Amino acid sequence: MSMDVSILEKLLAAGQDNLMLRFGLGNACLQQGEYGRAVEHLRAALRHDPAHSASHKLLGKALAAAGRNDEAVAAYEAGIRSAGEKGDIQAAKEMKVFLKRLQKPAAS
C-alpha cells in the first residue's frame, strides 16, 4: 500500500516540513516511479537529519532508478559511512549490497 502523495503534499504546503514527512513523500514518489521528485524529497529529508540511514538508502535507490548511477554510488557511500558511525549495521549491509550491484560491470 503506497501513501497518498497528495495528502502528504498538503501537509508540506501547510508548513509541516520535517524528516518523516519528506521521507514519506520520497518513498511514495519512488513507489510511483517519480524518481526526480523522490530525489528532491529525500535530499530534503537528509537536510533535516544527515544521518538518517533509511533516507540515504532510498535516495540511492531513486538515483539508480533514474539512471544517475554516479550520484547513487555517492549516496550509498555517504549512507554507509553514516550508518556505520551510528551503529546501524543492517542498513550499512543493505546499502553495501546495492552499491556492489551498481558497481558491477554490465554483462555483454
PDB file of C-alpha atoms in Angstrom:
ATOM      1  CA  MET A   1       0.000   0.000   0.000  1.00  0.00           C
ATOM      2  CA  SER A   2       1.529   3.299  -1.040  1.00  0.00           C
ATOM      3  CA  MET A   3       0.956   6.548   0.767  1.00  0.00           C
ATOM      4  CA  ASP A   4      -1.309   9.162  -0.778  1.00  0.00           C
ATOM      5  CA  VAL A   5       1.140  11.722  -2.137  1.00  0.00           C
ATOM      6  CA  SER A   6      -1.498  14.452  -2.369  1.00  0.00           C
ATOM      7  CA  ILE A   7      -2.249  14.253   1.371  1.00  0.00           C
ATOM      8  CA  LEU A   8       1.445  14.440   2.219  1.00  0.00           C
ATOM      9  CA  GLU A   9       1.954  17.348  -0.179  1.00  0.00           C
ATOM     10  CA  LYS A  10      -0.908  19.228   1.507  1.00  0.00           C
ATOM     11  CA  LEU A  11       0.844  18.805   4.855  1.00  0.00           C
ATOM     12  CA  LEU A  12       4.061  20.112   3.316  1.00  0.00           C
ATOM     13  CA  ALA A  13       2.244  23.082   1.760  1.00  0.00           C
ATOM     14  CA  ALA A  14       0.747  23.840   5.186  1.00  0.00           C
ATOM     15  CA  GLY A  15       4.272  24.270   6.545  1.00  0.00           C
ATOM     16  CA  GLN A  16       4.794  20.876   8.166  1.00  0.00           C
ATOM     17  CA  ASP A  17       8.237  20.285   6.683  1.00  0.00           C
ATOM     18  CA  ASN A  18      10.053  17.619   8.703  1.00  0.00           C
ATOM     19  CA  LEU A  19      12.165  14.499   8.310  1.00  0.00           C
ATOM     20  CA  MET A  20       9.369  11.939   8.356  1.00  0.00           C
ATOM     21  CA  LEU A  21       7.112  13.901   6.012  1.00  0.00           C
ATOM     22  CA  ARG A  22       9.902  14.300   3.460  1.00  0.00           C
ATOM     23  CA  PHE A  23      10.906  10.645   3.874  1.00  0.00           C
ATOM     24  CA  GLY A  24       7.278   9.583   3.359  1.00  0.00           C
ATOM     25  CA  LEU A  25       6.968  11.753   0.255  1.00  0.00           C
ATOM     26  CA  GLY A  26      10.242  10.434  -1.125  1.00  0.00           C
ATOM     27  CA  ASN A  27       9.171   6.853  -0.525  1.00  0.00           C
ATOM     28  CA  ALA A  28       5.734   7.402  -2.091  1.00  0.00           C
ATOM     29  CA  CYS A  29       7.208   9.120  -5.159  1.00  0.00           C
ATOM     30  CA  LEU A  30       9.770   6.324  -5.549  1.00  0.00           C
ATOM     31  CA  GLN A  31       6.999   3.703  -5.426  1.00  0.00           C
ATOM     32  CA  GLN A  32       5.092   5.620  -8.111  1.00  0.00           C
ATOM     33  CA  GLY A  33       8.127   5.859 -10.392  1.00  0.00           C
ATOM     34  CA  GLU A  34       8.524   9.616  -9.916  1.00  0.00           C
ATOM     35  CA  TYR A  35      12.256   9.385  -9.356  1.00  0.00           C
ATOM     36  CA  GLY A  36      13.136  13.067  -9.710  1.00  0.00           C
ATOM     37  CA  ARG A  37      10.544  14.073  -7.128  1.00  0.00           C
ATOM     38  CA  ALA A  38      11.671  11.234  -4.864  1.00  0.00           C
ATOM     39  CA  VAL A  39      15.252  12.522  -5.028  1.00  0.00           C
ATOM     40  CA  GLU A  40      14.101  16.053  -4.190  1.00  0.00           C
ATOM     41  CA  HIS A  41      12.157  14.926  -1.097  1.00  0.00           C
ATOM     42  CA  LEU A  42      14.820  12.507   0.124  1.00  0.00           C
ATOM     43  CA  ARG A  43      17.524  15.166  -0.144  1.00  0.00           C
ATOM     44  CA  ALA A  44      15.248  17.456   1.879  1.00  0.00           C
ATOM     45  CA  ALA A  45      14.835  14.670   4.465  1.00  0.00           C
ATOM     46  CA  LEU A  46      18.616  14.443   4.739  1.00  0.00           C
ATOM     47  CA  ARG A  47      18.835  18.189   5.318  1.00  0.00           C
ATOM     48  CA  HIS A  48      16.648  17.584   8.398  1.00  0.00           C
ATOM     49  CA  ASP A  49      18.816  14.651   9.559  1.00  0.00           C
ATOM     50  CA  PRO A  50      22.018  13.960   7.592  1.00  0.00           C
ATOM     51  CA  ALA A  51      22.464  10.658   9.470  1.00  0.00           C
ATOM     52  CA  HIS A  52      19.045   9.157   8.586  1.00  0.00           C
ATOM     53  CA  SER A  53      20.067   5.796   7.117  1.00  0.00           C
ATOM     54  CA  ALA A  54      16.713   4.993   5.520  1.00  0.00           C
ATOM     55  CA  SER A  55      16.754   8.280   3.598  1.00  0.00           C
ATOM     56  CA  HIS A  56      20.254   7.567   2.288  1.00  0.00           C
ATOM     57  CA  LYS A  57      19.157   4.104   1.175  1.00  0.00           C
ATOM     58  CA  LEU A  58      16.041   5.320  -0.643  1.00  0.00           C
ATOM     59  CA  LEU A  59      17.958   8.235  -2.178  1.00  0.00           C
ATOM     60  CA  GLY A  60      20.432   5.757  -3.649  1.00  0.00           C
ATOM     61  CA  LYS A  61      17.560   3.644  -4.999  1.00  0.00           C
ATOM     62  CA  ALA A  62      15.813   6.655  -6.539  1.00  0.00           C
ATOM     63  CA  LEU A  63      19.002   7.919  -8.177  1.00  0.00           C
ATOM     64  CA  ALA A  64      19.821   4.455  -9.543  1.00  0.00           C
ATOM     65  CA  ALA A  65      16.279   4.052 -10.880  1.00  0.00           C
ATOM     66  CA  ALA A  66      16.665   7.417 -12.638  1.00  0.00           C
ATOM     67  CA  GLY A  67      19.898   6.209 -14.263  1.00  0.00           C
ATOM     68  CA  ARG A  68      22.003   8.606 -12.196  1.00  0.00           C
ATOM     69  CA  ASN A  69      24.431   5.899 -11.101  1.00  0.00           C
ATOM     70  CA  ASP A  70      27.360   8.128 -10.102  1.00  0.00           C
ATOM     71  CA  GLU A  71      25.092  10.074  -7.762  1.00  0.00           C
ATOM     72  CA  ALA A  72      23.581   6.817  -6.474  1.00  0.00           C
ATOM     73  CA  VAL A  73      27.059   5.499  -5.645  1.00  0.00           C
ATOM     74  CA  ALA A  74      27.825   8.709  -3.734  1.00  0.00           C
ATOM     75  CA  ALA A  75      24.502   8.474  -1.862  1.00  0.00           C
ATOM     76  CA  TYR A  76      25.133   4.859  -0.857  1.00  0.00           C
ATOM     77  CA  GLU A  77      28.722   5.628   0.193  1.00  0.00           C
ATOM     78  CA  ALA A  78      27.529   8.527   2.378  1.00  0.00           C
ATOM     79  CA  GLY A  79      24.789   6.324   3.808  1.00  0.00           C
ATOM     80  CA  ILE A  80      27.196   3.501   4.601  1.00  0.00           C
ATOM     81  CA  ARG A  81      29.506   5.926   6.426  1.00  0.00           C
ATOM     82  CA  SER A  82      26.613   7.451   8.331  1.00  0.00           C
ATOM     83  CA  ALA A  83      25.082   4.088   9.256  1.00  0.00           C
ATOM     84  CA  GLY A  84      28.479   2.808  10.394  1.00  0.00           C
ATOM     85  CA  GLU A  85      29.043   5.845  12.591  1.00  0.00           C
ATOM     86  CA  LYS A  86      25.764   5.332  14.417  1.00  0.00           C
ATOM     87  CA  GLY A  87      25.975   1.534  14.571  1.00  0.00           C
ATOM     88  CA  ASP A  88      23.133   0.849  12.127  1.00  0.00           C
ATOM     89  CA  ILE A  89      24.758  -2.350  10.894  1.00  0.00           C
ATOM     90  CA  GLN A  90      21.775  -3.712   8.949  1.00  0.00           C
ATOM     91  CA  ALA A  91      21.291  -0.508   6.949  1.00  0.00           C
ATOM     92  CA  ALA A  92      25.018  -0.391   6.166  1.00  0.00           C
ATOM     93  CA  LYS A  93      24.929  -4.021   4.943  1.00  0.00           C
ATOM     94  CA  GLU A  94      21.919  -3.368   2.708  1.00  0.00           C
ATOM     95  CA  MET A  95      23.497  -0.291   1.157  1.00  0.00           C
ATOM     96  CA  LYS A  96      26.765  -2.191   0.562  1.00  0.00           C
ATOM     97  CA  VAL A  97      24.793  -4.797  -1.411  1.00  0.00           C
ATOM     98  CA  PHE A  98      23.069  -2.107  -3.504  1.00  0.00           C
ATOM     99  CA  LEU A  99      26.410  -0.359  -4.039  1.00  0.00           C
ATOM    100  CA  LYS A 100      28.074  -3.571  -5.263  1.00  0.00           C
ATOM    101  CA  ARG A 101      25.222  -4.127  -7.728  1.00  0.00           C
ATOM    102  CA  LEU A 102      25.740  -0.647  -9.158  1.00  0.00           C
ATOM    103  CA  GLN A 103      29.482  -1.108  -9.450  1.00  0.00           C
ATOM    104  CA  LYS A 104      29.290  -4.435 -11.319  1.00  0.00           C
ATOM    105  CA  PRO A 105      30.178  -4.053 -14.988  1.00  0.00           C
ATOM    106  CA  ALA A 106      27.224  -4.552 -17.295  1.00  0.00           C
ATOM    107  CA  ALA A 107      27.047  -8.024 -18.822  1.00  0.00           C
ATOM    108  CA  SER A 108      27.608  -8.043 -22.565  1.00  0.00           C
TER     109      SER A 108
END
